[in-house]
Amino acid sequence: MQDDLLRQLHAFGAVAESGGIRPSSLVLARSPATSTRAVARMERILAVMLFERTVGGMRLTPAGAGVLARARRIRDELAAVHAQALDSCQRAGPVAALSALFNERRLQLAVALALLGRMPDVAQLADVSQPAVSQAIARLEADLGQPVFVRGGPRMEPTDIGSRWIIHFTRVLHELQQLRQCAGAYRP
């Protein structure tokens, strides 16, 4: 299984936009060491340096600026889902913080389920157990405070709002795919 680039991207965006590790730690509610590790892991995943580390702090490299643009587009897609979840009249429970949506695996499984309609098929495609798929979808739905899929028929279909969210999730996954593919273009 590949690294969850989406989680690392969330931390990277906070570091870049807040101006450094320490201020991002307050935004992310994480220790500075955790933010440092997330940025370092992302640099390893992409094999590119995202920040110049200086005595005065951290400054985005040209590669970092390109990655930040993608991070913002991804955040905007997930923020739209989060806002719709908060405003939904179908909401059955509390909506988790936006940061809970930064889970690449859950988004992949939700998109696959929307396409295939059956958890066993998704499990086989993703090379995980069916309970793992079920748990990931249940957690995503809990984070959004409402069902994303209608259960009970031969196929699981997205709810009306779930169909809109799948479009956002697909865009996020496309941005991540492009980021992985284009990372080499950012290298000097």
Short mmCIF file of N, CA and C in Angstrom, two decimals:
data_model
loop_
_atom_site.label_atom_id
_atom_site.label_comp_id
_atom_site.label_asym_id
_atom_site.label_seq_id
_atom_site.Cartn_x
_atom_site.Cartn_y
_atom_site.Cartn_z
N MET A 1 0.85 -1.19 0.00
CA MET A 1 0.00 0.00 0.00
C MET A 1 0.89 1.24 0.00
N GLN A 2 0.57 2.21 -0.84
CA GLN A 2 1.38 3.42 -0.91
C GLN A 2 1.09 4.34 0.27
N ASP A 3 2.03 5.24 0.52
CA ASP A 3 1.86 6.18 1.61
C ASP A 3 0.62 7.04 1.40
N ASP A 4 0.02 7.47 2.50
CA ASP A 4 -1.15 8.34 2.44
C ASP A 4 -0.66 9.77 2.22
N LEU A 5 -0.45 10.10 0.97
CA LEU A 5 0.06 11.43 0.60
C LEU A 5 -0.89 12.52 1.08
N LEU A 6 -2.18 12.24 1.11
CA LEU A 6 -3.16 13.25 1.50
C LEU A 6 -2.94 13.73 2.93
N ARG A 7 -2.63 12.83 3.84
CA ARG A 7 -2.35 13.23 5.23
C ARG A 7 -1.12 14.13 5.30
N GLN A 8 -0.09 13.73 4.57
CA GLN A 8 1.16 14.52 4.57
C GLN A 8 0.91 15.88 3.94
N LEU A 9 0.09 15.92 2.90
CA LEU A 9 -0.21 17.17 2.20
C LEU A 9 -0.94 18.15 3.12
N HIS A 10 -1.80 17.62 3.96
CA HIS A 10 -2.52 18.47 4.91
C HIS A 10 -1.53 19.17 5.85
N ALA A 11 -0.58 18.41 6.36
CA ALA A 11 0.43 19.00 7.26
C ALA A 11 1.32 19.97 6.49
N PHE A 12 1.74 19.60 5.29
CA PHE A 12 2.57 20.48 4.47
C PHE A 12 1.87 21.82 4.24
N GLY A 13 0.58 21.77 3.87
CA GLY A 13 -0.16 23.00 3.62
C GLY A 13 -0.22 23.89 4.85
N ALA A 14 -0.40 23.29 6.01
CA ALA A 14 -0.44 24.08 7.25
C ALA A 14 0.91 24.72 7.53
N VAL A 15 1.99 23.98 7.32
CA VAL A 15 3.33 24.53 7.54
C VAL A 15 3.59 25.68 6.57
N ALA A 16 3.27 25.47 5.30
CA ALA A 16 3.51 26.49 4.28
C ALA A 16 2.68 27.75 4.52
N GLU A 17 1.43 27.58 4.88
CA GLU A 17 0.56 28.74 5.03
C GLU A 17 0.72 29.45 6.38
N SER A 18 1.18 28.73 7.38
CA SER A 18 1.34 29.38 8.69
C SER A 18 2.74 29.96 8.86
N GLY A 19 3.66 29.60 7.97
CA GLY A 19 4.99 30.20 8.01
C GLY A 19 6.03 29.39 8.74
N GLY A 20 5.72 28.20 9.16
CA GLY A 20 6.75 27.39 9.82
C GLY A 20 6.17 26.24 10.62
N ILE A 21 7.07 25.46 11.15
CA ILE A 21 6.69 24.26 11.90
C ILE A 21 5.94 24.63 13.18
N ARG A 22 6.52 25.53 13.97
CA ARG A 22 5.90 25.85 15.25
C ARG A 22 4.49 26.43 15.09
N PRO A 23 4.30 27.44 14.23
CA PRO A 23 2.94 27.95 14.07
C PRO A 23 1.96 26.92 13.50
N SER A 24 2.47 26.03 12.62
CA SER A 24 1.57 25.02 12.05
C SER A 24 1.14 24.02 13.12
N SER A 25 1.98 23.81 14.11
CA SER A 25 1.64 22.88 15.18
C SER A 25 0.40 23.33 15.93
N LEU A 26 0.24 24.64 16.07
CA LEU A 26 -0.96 25.16 16.73
C LEU A 26 -2.19 24.95 15.85
N VAL A 27 -2.04 25.17 14.54
CA VAL A 27 -3.14 24.99 13.60
C VAL A 27 -3.56 23.53 13.53
N LEU A 28 -2.56 22.64 13.48
CA LEU A 28 -2.83 21.21 13.33
C LEU A 28 -3.12 20.50 14.65
N ALA A 29 -2.85 21.18 15.76
CA ALA A 29 -2.96 20.57 17.09
C ALA A 29 -2.07 19.33 17.17
N ARG A 30 -0.85 19.48 16.66
CA ARG A 30 0.16 18.42 16.69
C ARG A 30 1.45 19.00 17.24
N SER A 31 2.32 18.12 17.67
CA SER A 31 3.62 18.58 18.16
C SER A 31 4.46 19.05 16.98
N PRO A 32 5.41 19.95 17.22
CA PRO A 32 6.31 20.36 16.14
C PRO A 32 7.04 19.17 15.51
N ALA A 33 7.40 18.19 16.31
CA ALA A 33 8.09 17.01 15.77
C ALA A 33 7.21 16.25 14.79
N THR A 34 5.92 16.17 15.07
CA THR A 34 5.00 15.48 14.17
C THR A 34 4.88 16.21 12.85
N SER A 35 4.80 17.54 12.90
CA SER A 35 4.74 18.33 11.67
C SER A 35 6.04 18.20 10.88
N THR A 36 7.16 18.20 11.57
CA THR A 36 8.46 18.04 10.91
C THR A 36 8.54 16.70 10.20
N ARG A 37 8.11 15.65 10.87
CA ARG A 37 8.13 14.31 10.26
C ARG A 37 7.21 14.24 9.04
N ALA A 38 6.05 14.88 9.13
CA ALA A 38 5.10 14.85 8.01
C ALA A 38 5.69 15.52 6.77
N VAL A 39 6.34 16.65 6.97
CA VAL A 39 6.96 17.36 5.84
C VAL A 39 8.11 16.51 5.27
N ALA A 40 8.93 15.97 6.14
CA ALA A 40 10.06 15.14 5.69
C ALA A 40 9.55 13.91 4.93
N ARG A 41 8.49 13.31 5.42
CA ARG A 41 7.93 12.14 4.74
C ARG A 41 7.40 12.52 3.36
N MET A 42 6.74 13.65 3.28
CA MET A 42 6.23 14.10 2.00
C MET A 42 7.36 14.36 1.02
N GLU A 43 8.43 14.96 1.49
CA GLU A 43 9.60 15.20 0.63
C GLU A 43 10.18 13.86 0.14
N ARG A 44 10.17 12.86 1.01
CA ARG A 44 10.65 11.53 0.59
C ARG A 44 9.70 10.90 -0.43
N ILE A 45 8.40 11.00 -0.20
CA ILE A 45 7.42 10.41 -1.11
C ILE A 45 7.59 11.03 -2.51
N LEU A 46 7.72 12.34 -2.55
CA LEU A 46 7.81 13.04 -3.84
C LEU A 46 9.24 13.13 -4.37
N ALA A 47 10.21 12.81 -3.50
CA ALA A 47 11.64 12.89 -3.87
C ALA A 47 12.01 14.29 -4.35
N VAL A 48 11.53 15.28 -3.62
CA VAL A 48 11.82 16.67 -3.95
C VAL A 48 11.83 17.49 -2.66
N MET A 49 12.68 18.50 -2.62
CA MET A 49 12.75 19.38 -1.45
C MET A 49 11.66 20.45 -1.57
N LEU A 50 10.84 20.58 -0.54
CA LEU A 50 9.71 21.51 -0.57
C LEU A 50 10.01 22.82 0.13
N PHE A 51 10.95 22.78 1.07
CA PHE A 51 11.31 23.99 1.83
C PHE A 51 12.82 24.15 1.85
N GLU A 52 13.24 25.40 1.83
CA GLU A 52 14.63 25.73 2.15
C GLU A 52 14.63 26.03 3.64
N ARG A 53 15.46 25.30 4.36
CA ARG A 53 15.56 25.52 5.80
C ARG A 53 16.71 26.48 6.05
N THR A 54 16.38 27.60 6.68
CA THR A 54 17.38 28.62 6.98
C THR A 54 17.31 28.97 8.46
N VAL A 55 18.27 29.75 8.88
CA VAL A 55 18.27 30.22 10.26
C VAL A 55 17.01 31.03 10.54
N GLY A 56 16.53 31.75 9.54
CA GLY A 56 15.35 32.59 9.69
C GLY A 56 14.04 31.83 9.58
N GLY A 57 14.10 30.57 9.27
CA GLY A 57 12.87 29.78 9.17
C GLY A 57 12.84 28.95 7.92
N MET A 58 11.65 28.70 7.43
CA MET A 58 11.45 27.84 6.26
C MET A 58 10.84 28.67 5.14
N ARG A 59 11.40 28.48 3.94
CA ARG A 59 10.89 29.19 2.77
C ARG A 59 10.59 28.14 1.69
N LEU A 60 9.44 28.29 1.05
CA LEU A 60 9.07 27.35 0.00
C LEU A 60 10.07 27.38 -1.15
N THR A 61 10.42 26.23 -1.65
CA THR A 61 11.20 26.13 -2.88
C THR A 61 10.22 26.30 -4.04
N PRO A 62 10.70 26.46 -5.26
CA PRO A 62 9.76 26.49 -6.39
C PRO A 62 8.90 25.22 -6.44
N ALA A 63 9.48 24.08 -6.13
CA ALA A 63 8.70 22.84 -6.07
C ALA A 63 7.64 22.94 -4.98
N GLY A 64 8.01 23.47 -3.84
CA GLY A 64 7.06 23.64 -2.74
C GLY A 64 5.90 24.54 -3.12
N ALA A 65 6.19 25.59 -3.89
CA ALA A 65 5.12 26.49 -4.33
C ALA A 65 4.15 25.76 -5.26
N GLY A 66 4.68 24.91 -6.14
CA GLY A 66 3.81 24.13 -7.02
C GLY A 66 2.96 23.14 -6.25
N VAL A 67 3.56 22.50 -5.26
CA VAL A 67 2.82 21.54 -4.44
C VAL A 67 1.77 22.27 -3.61
N LEU A 68 2.10 23.45 -3.12
CA LEU A 68 1.13 24.22 -2.33
C LEU A 68 -0.11 24.57 -3.16
N ALA A 69 0.07 24.88 -4.43
CA ALA A 69 -1.08 25.18 -5.29
C ALA A 69 -2.02 23.97 -5.35
N ARG A 70 -1.44 22.77 -5.50
CA ARG A 70 -2.27 21.56 -5.51
C ARG A 70 -2.90 21.32 -4.14
N ALA A 71 -2.14 21.56 -3.09
CA ALA A 71 -2.66 21.37 -1.73
C ALA A 71 -3.87 22.26 -1.49
N ARG A 72 -3.83 23.46 -2.01
CA ARG A 72 -4.96 24.39 -1.84
C ARG A 72 -6.19 23.92 -2.62
N ARG A 73 -5.96 23.41 -3.84
CA ARG A 73 -7.10 22.91 -4.62
C ARG A 73 -7.74 21.71 -3.90
N ILE A 74 -6.91 20.85 -3.37
CA ILE A 74 -7.41 19.68 -2.64
C ILE A 74 -8.17 20.12 -1.40
N ARG A 75 -7.60 21.05 -0.65
CA ARG A 75 -8.28 21.53 0.55
C ARG A 75 -9.63 22.15 0.20
N ASP A 76 -9.68 22.89 -0.91
CA ASP A 76 -10.94 23.52 -1.31
C ASP A 76 -12.00 22.46 -1.66
N GLU A 77 -11.58 21.38 -2.32
CA GLU A 77 -12.52 20.30 -2.64
C GLU A 77 -13.07 19.68 -1.36
N LEU A 78 -12.18 19.37 -0.42
CA LEU A 78 -12.62 18.74 0.83
C LEU A 78 -13.40 19.72 1.70
N ALA A 79 -13.04 21.00 1.64
CA ALA A 79 -13.79 22.01 2.40
C ALA A 79 -15.22 22.13 1.87
N ALA A 80 -15.39 21.97 0.56
CA ALA A 80 -16.75 22.01 -0.01
C ALA A 80 -17.58 20.85 0.52
N VAL A 81 -16.98 19.67 0.58
CA VAL A 81 -17.68 18.50 1.13
C VAL A 81 -18.03 18.76 2.60
N HIS A 82 -17.07 19.26 3.34
CA HIS A 82 -17.28 19.51 4.77
C HIS A 82 -18.42 20.52 4.98
N ALA A 83 -18.42 21.59 4.21
CA ALA A 83 -19.47 22.60 4.33
C ALA A 83 -20.84 22.02 3.98
N GLN A 84 -20.89 21.20 2.92
CA GLN A 84 -22.15 20.57 2.55
C GLN A 84 -22.64 19.62 3.65
N ALA A 85 -21.71 18.92 4.26
CA ALA A 85 -22.10 18.01 5.36
C ALA A 85 -22.68 18.79 6.53
N LEU A 86 -22.05 19.91 6.85
CA LEU A 86 -22.54 20.74 7.96
C LEU A 86 -23.92 21.32 7.67
N ASP A 87 -24.17 21.65 6.41
CA ASP A 87 -25.44 22.29 6.03
C ASP A 87 -26.54 21.29 5.66
N SER A 88 -26.22 20.03 5.59
CA SER A 88 -27.18 19.04 5.11
C SER A 88 -28.33 18.81 6.09
N CYS A 89 -29.53 18.76 5.52
CA CYS A 89 -30.70 18.45 6.35
C CYS A 89 -30.79 16.94 6.60
N GLN A 90 -29.97 16.15 5.93
CA GLN A 90 -29.93 14.70 6.12
C GLN A 90 -28.99 14.28 7.24
N ARG A 91 -28.31 15.24 7.80
CA ARG A 91 -27.31 14.93 8.82
C ARG A 91 -27.94 14.23 10.00
N ALA A 92 -27.31 13.11 10.39
CA ALA A 92 -27.83 12.32 11.50
C ALA A 92 -26.93 12.39 12.73
N GLY A 93 -25.80 13.02 12.60
CA GLY A 93 -24.87 13.11 13.71
C GLY A 93 -23.91 14.27 13.51
N PRO A 94 -22.98 14.41 14.43
CA PRO A 94 -22.02 15.51 14.31
C PRO A 94 -21.06 15.28 13.14
N VAL A 95 -20.57 16.37 12.59
CA VAL A 95 -19.59 16.33 11.51
C VAL A 95 -18.22 16.58 12.12
N ALA A 96 -17.28 15.71 11.79
CA ALA A 96 -15.92 15.84 12.31
C ALA A 96 -15.24 17.07 11.69
N ALA A 97 -14.11 17.41 12.22
CA ALA A 97 -13.32 18.52 11.67
C ALA A 97 -12.90 18.21 10.24
N LEU A 98 -12.65 19.24 9.47
CA LEU A 98 -12.22 19.09 8.09
C LEU A 98 -11.02 18.15 7.97
N SER A 99 -10.12 18.20 8.91
CA SER A 99 -8.90 17.38 8.86
C SER A 99 -9.21 15.88 8.78
N ALA A 100 -10.37 15.46 9.27
CA ALA A 100 -10.73 14.03 9.23
C ALA A 100 -10.91 13.53 7.79
N LEU A 101 -11.19 14.43 6.87
CA LEU A 101 -11.38 14.03 5.47
C LEU A 101 -10.07 13.80 4.74
N PHE A 102 -8.96 14.18 5.33
CA PHE A 102 -7.65 14.02 4.69
C PHE A 102 -7.15 12.59 4.89
N ASN A 103 -7.88 11.64 4.31
CA ASN A 103 -7.53 10.23 4.39
C ASN A 103 -7.70 9.63 3.00
N GLU A 104 -6.59 9.47 2.33
CA GLU A 104 -6.60 9.04 0.93
C GLU A 104 -7.26 7.67 0.76
N ARG A 105 -6.97 6.74 1.63
CA ARG A 105 -7.51 5.39 1.49
C ARG A 105 -9.03 5.38 1.57
N ARG A 106 -9.59 6.13 2.49
CA ARG A 106 -11.06 6.18 2.60
C ARG A 106 -11.69 6.76 1.34
N LEU A 107 -11.07 7.80 0.81
CA LEU A 107 -11.61 8.41 -0.41
C LEU A 107 -11.52 7.44 -1.58
N GLN A 108 -10.40 6.72 -1.68
CA GLN A 108 -10.24 5.72 -2.75
C GLN A 108 -11.32 4.65 -2.66
N LEU A 109 -11.56 4.17 -1.46
CA LEU A 109 -12.55 3.11 -1.28
C LEU A 109 -13.96 3.62 -1.57
N ALA A 110 -14.26 4.85 -1.18
CA ALA A 110 -15.60 5.41 -1.45
C ALA A 110 -15.82 5.57 -2.96
N VAL A 111 -14.82 6.05 -3.67
CA VAL A 111 -14.95 6.21 -5.12
C VAL A 111 -15.10 4.84 -5.78
N ALA A 112 -14.30 3.89 -5.34
CA ALA A 112 -14.40 2.53 -5.91
C ALA A 112 -15.78 1.93 -5.64
N LEU A 113 -16.31 2.14 -4.44
CA LEU A 113 -17.63 1.60 -4.11
C LEU A 113 -18.71 2.27 -4.95
N ALA A 114 -18.58 3.55 -5.19
CA ALA A 114 -19.55 4.24 -6.04
C ALA A 114 -19.52 3.67 -7.46
N LEU A 115 -18.36 3.27 -7.93
CA LEU A 115 -18.23 2.71 -9.28
C LEU A 115 -18.67 1.25 -9.35
N LEU A 116 -18.24 0.46 -8.38
CA LEU A 116 -18.48 -0.98 -8.43
C LEU A 116 -19.77 -1.42 -7.75
N GLY A 117 -20.19 -0.68 -6.71
CA GLY A 117 -21.47 -0.96 -6.06
C GLY A 117 -21.48 -2.10 -5.07
N ARG A 118 -20.40 -2.85 -4.96
CA ARG A 118 -20.38 -4.00 -4.03
C ARG A 118 -19.08 -4.02 -3.25
N MET A 119 -19.20 -4.15 -1.94
CA MET A 119 -18.00 -4.16 -1.09
C MET A 119 -17.04 -5.31 -1.41
N PRO A 120 -17.55 -6.52 -1.70
CA PRO A 120 -16.59 -7.59 -2.03
C PRO A 120 -15.73 -7.25 -3.26
N ASP A 121 -16.35 -6.60 -4.24
CA ASP A 121 -15.59 -6.21 -5.44
C ASP A 121 -14.54 -5.14 -5.11
N VAL A 122 -14.91 -4.21 -4.26
CA VAL A 122 -13.98 -3.16 -3.84
C VAL A 122 -12.83 -3.78 -3.04
N ALA A 123 -13.17 -4.69 -2.14
CA ALA A 123 -12.15 -5.35 -1.32
C ALA A 123 -11.14 -6.09 -2.21
N GLN A 124 -11.65 -6.79 -3.20
CA GLN A 124 -10.76 -7.52 -4.11
C GLN A 124 -9.88 -6.55 -4.89
N LEU A 125 -10.47 -5.49 -5.42
CA LEU A 125 -9.72 -4.49 -6.18
C LEU A 125 -8.63 -3.84 -5.33
N ALA A 126 -8.98 -3.52 -4.07
CA ALA A 126 -8.04 -2.81 -3.18
C ALA A 126 -7.11 -3.75 -2.44
N ASP A 127 -7.34 -5.06 -2.59
CA ASP A 127 -6.54 -6.08 -1.91
C ASP A 127 -6.58 -5.91 -0.39
N VAL A 128 -7.81 -5.73 0.10
CA VAL A 128 -8.06 -5.65 1.54
C VAL A 128 -9.27 -6.52 1.84
N SER A 129 -9.56 -6.71 3.11
CA SER A 129 -10.72 -7.51 3.48
C SER A 129 -12.01 -6.69 3.32
N GLN A 130 -13.10 -7.40 3.16
CA GLN A 130 -14.39 -6.71 3.08
C GLN A 130 -14.70 -5.94 4.37
N PRO A 131 -14.39 -6.50 5.56
CA PRO A 131 -14.61 -5.70 6.77
C PRO A 131 -13.78 -4.41 6.80
N ALA A 132 -12.61 -4.45 6.19
CA ALA A 132 -11.80 -3.22 6.14
C ALA A 132 -12.48 -2.16 5.28
N VAL A 133 -13.07 -2.58 4.18
CA VAL A 133 -13.81 -1.64 3.33
C VAL A 133 -15.01 -1.10 4.09
N SER A 134 -15.75 -2.00 4.72
CA SER A 134 -16.93 -1.61 5.48
C SER A 134 -16.57 -0.61 6.58
N GLN A 135 -15.49 -0.90 7.29
CA GLN A 135 -15.06 -0.02 8.37
C GLN A 135 -14.64 1.35 7.84
N ALA A 136 -13.93 1.38 6.72
CA ALA A 136 -13.49 2.66 6.15
C ALA A 136 -14.68 3.50 5.72
N ILE A 137 -15.66 2.87 5.09
CA ILE A 137 -16.86 3.60 4.64
C ILE A 137 -17.67 4.07 5.85
N ALA A 138 -17.80 3.22 6.85
CA ALA A 138 -18.53 3.60 8.06
C ALA A 138 -17.85 4.79 8.75
N ARG A 139 -16.53 4.79 8.77
CA ARG A 139 -15.81 5.90 9.40
C ARG A 139 -15.98 7.19 8.61
N LEU A 140 -15.93 7.09 7.28
CA LEU A 140 -16.15 8.27 6.44
C LEU A 140 -17.55 8.83 6.68
N GLU A 141 -18.54 7.95 6.73
CA GLU A 141 -19.91 8.39 6.97
C GLU A 141 -20.06 9.01 8.36
N ALA A 142 -19.39 8.43 9.35
CA ALA A 142 -19.44 9.00 10.71
C ALA A 142 -18.80 10.39 10.72
N ASP A 143 -17.68 10.53 10.01
CA ASP A 143 -17.01 11.84 9.95
C ASP A 143 -17.88 12.89 9.27
N LEU A 144 -18.70 12.46 8.32
CA LEU A 144 -19.58 13.39 7.60
C LEU A 144 -20.95 13.52 8.26
N GLY A 145 -21.21 12.71 9.28
CA GLY A 145 -22.44 12.82 10.04
C GLY A 145 -23.67 12.29 9.33
N GLN A 146 -23.49 11.51 8.26
CA GLN A 146 -24.63 11.00 7.50
C GLN A 146 -24.18 9.94 6.51
N PRO A 147 -25.12 9.15 6.01
CA PRO A 147 -24.75 8.12 5.04
C PRO A 147 -24.26 8.72 3.73
N VAL A 148 -23.27 8.07 3.16
CA VAL A 148 -22.79 8.42 1.82
C VAL A 148 -23.39 7.43 0.83
N PHE A 149 -23.74 6.22 1.31
CA PHE A 149 -24.28 5.16 0.46
C PHE A 149 -25.61 4.66 1.00
N VAL A 150 -26.48 4.23 0.09
CA VAL A 150 -27.74 3.59 0.44
C VAL A 150 -27.48 2.10 0.48
N ARG A 151 -27.86 1.48 1.57
CA ARG A 151 -27.67 0.05 1.74
C ARG A 151 -28.99 -0.68 1.53
N GLY A 152 -28.89 -1.98 1.28
CA GLY A 152 -30.10 -2.80 1.23
C GLY A 152 -30.40 -3.41 -0.11
N GLY A 153 -29.94 -2.83 -1.18
CA GLY A 153 -30.20 -3.41 -2.50
C GLY A 153 -29.04 -4.30 -2.93
N PRO A 154 -29.12 -4.80 -4.13
CA PRO A 154 -28.03 -5.64 -4.63
C PRO A 154 -26.73 -4.84 -4.82
N ARG A 155 -26.88 -3.56 -5.04
CA ARG A 155 -25.72 -2.67 -5.19
C ARG A 155 -25.84 -1.52 -4.20
N MET A 156 -24.70 -1.09 -3.69
CA MET A 156 -24.69 0.10 -2.84
C MET A 156 -24.52 1.31 -3.75
N GLU A 157 -25.49 2.17 -3.71
CA GLU A 157 -25.46 3.39 -4.53
C GLU A 157 -25.23 4.59 -3.62
N PRO A 158 -24.54 5.62 -4.11
CA PRO A 158 -24.38 6.83 -3.30
C PRO A 158 -25.73 7.50 -3.06
N THR A 159 -25.87 8.10 -1.90
CA THR A 159 -27.03 8.95 -1.63
C THR A 159 -26.94 10.15 -2.58
N ASP A 160 -27.97 10.99 -2.58
CA ASP A 160 -27.93 12.17 -3.45
C ASP A 160 -26.72 13.03 -3.14
N ILE A 161 -26.53 13.34 -1.86
CA ILE A 161 -25.39 14.17 -1.49
C ILE A 161 -24.08 13.39 -1.64
N GLY A 162 -24.15 12.07 -1.40
CA GLY A 162 -22.97 11.23 -1.59
C GLY A 162 -22.48 11.27 -3.03
N SER A 163 -23.39 11.32 -3.99
CA SER A 163 -23.00 11.43 -5.40
C SER A 163 -22.19 12.69 -5.65
N ARG A 164 -22.61 13.78 -5.03
CA ARG A 164 -21.85 15.05 -5.18
C ARG A 164 -20.48 14.94 -4.52
N TRP A 165 -20.44 14.28 -3.37
CA TRP A 165 -19.16 14.14 -2.66
C TRP A 165 -18.20 13.24 -3.42
N ILE A 166 -18.72 12.21 -4.07
CA ILE A 166 -17.85 11.31 -4.85
C ILE A 166 -17.15 12.11 -5.95
N ILE A 167 -17.84 13.08 -6.53
CA ILE A 167 -17.21 13.93 -7.55
C ILE A 167 -16.04 14.70 -6.93
N HIS A 168 -16.24 15.26 -5.74
CA HIS A 168 -15.15 15.98 -5.06
C HIS A 168 -14.01 15.02 -4.72
N PHE A 169 -14.35 13.84 -4.21
CA PHE A 169 -13.31 12.86 -3.86
C PHE A 169 -12.51 12.44 -5.09
N THR A 170 -13.19 12.29 -6.21
CA THR A 170 -12.51 11.93 -7.45
C THR A 170 -11.54 13.02 -7.87
N ARG A 171 -11.95 14.27 -7.72
CA ARG A 171 -11.05 15.39 -8.05
C ARG A 171 -9.83 15.39 -7.14
N VAL A 172 -10.04 15.13 -5.85
CA VAL A 172 -8.93 15.07 -4.90
C VAL A 172 -7.95 13.97 -5.31
N LEU A 173 -8.47 12.80 -5.61
CA LEU A 173 -7.61 11.68 -5.99
C LEU A 173 -6.87 11.97 -7.29
N HIS A 174 -7.53 12.67 -8.21
CA HIS A 174 -6.87 13.05 -9.45
C HIS A 174 -5.72 14.03 -9.18
N GLU A 175 -5.96 14.99 -8.31
CA GLU A 175 -4.89 15.94 -7.94
C GLU A 175 -3.71 15.21 -7.32
N LEU A 176 -3.99 14.24 -6.45
CA LEU A 176 -2.91 13.46 -5.83
C LEU A 176 -2.14 12.66 -6.87
N GLN A 177 -2.87 12.08 -7.80
CA GLN A 177 -2.21 11.32 -8.88
C GLN A 177 -1.32 12.24 -9.70
N GLN A 178 -1.83 13.42 -10.04
CA GLN A 178 -1.04 14.38 -10.80
C GLN A 178 0.19 14.83 -10.00
N LEU A 179 0.02 15.01 -8.72
CA LEU A 179 1.14 15.41 -7.87
C LEU A 179 2.23 14.35 -7.88
N ARG A 180 1.83 13.11 -7.75
CA ARG A 180 2.82 12.00 -7.79
C ARG A 180 3.52 11.94 -9.15
N GLN A 181 2.77 12.12 -10.21
CA GLN A 181 3.34 12.02 -11.56
C GLN A 181 4.20 13.22 -11.92
N CYS A 182 3.82 14.38 -11.42
CA CYS A 182 4.52 15.61 -11.81
C CYS A 182 5.63 16.00 -10.85
N ALA A 183 5.80 15.25 -9.78
CA ALA A 183 6.81 15.61 -8.78
C ALA A 183 8.18 15.72 -9.43
N GLY A 184 8.47 14.87 -10.41
CA GLY A 184 9.76 14.91 -11.09
C GLY A 184 9.99 16.23 -11.81
N ALA A 185 8.92 16.86 -12.28
CA ALA A 185 9.05 18.14 -12.97
C ALA A 185 9.51 19.25 -12.04
N TYR A 186 9.29 19.06 -10.73
CA TYR A 186 9.69 20.08 -9.76
C TYR A 186 11.15 19.95 -9.38
N ARG A 187 11.78 18.82 -9.71
CA ARG A 187 13.17 18.62 -9.31
C ARG A 187 14.10 19.48 -10.15
N PRO A 188 15.17 20.01 -9.53
CA PRO A 188 16.11 20.84 -10.29
C PRO A 188 16.91 20.01 -11.28
#
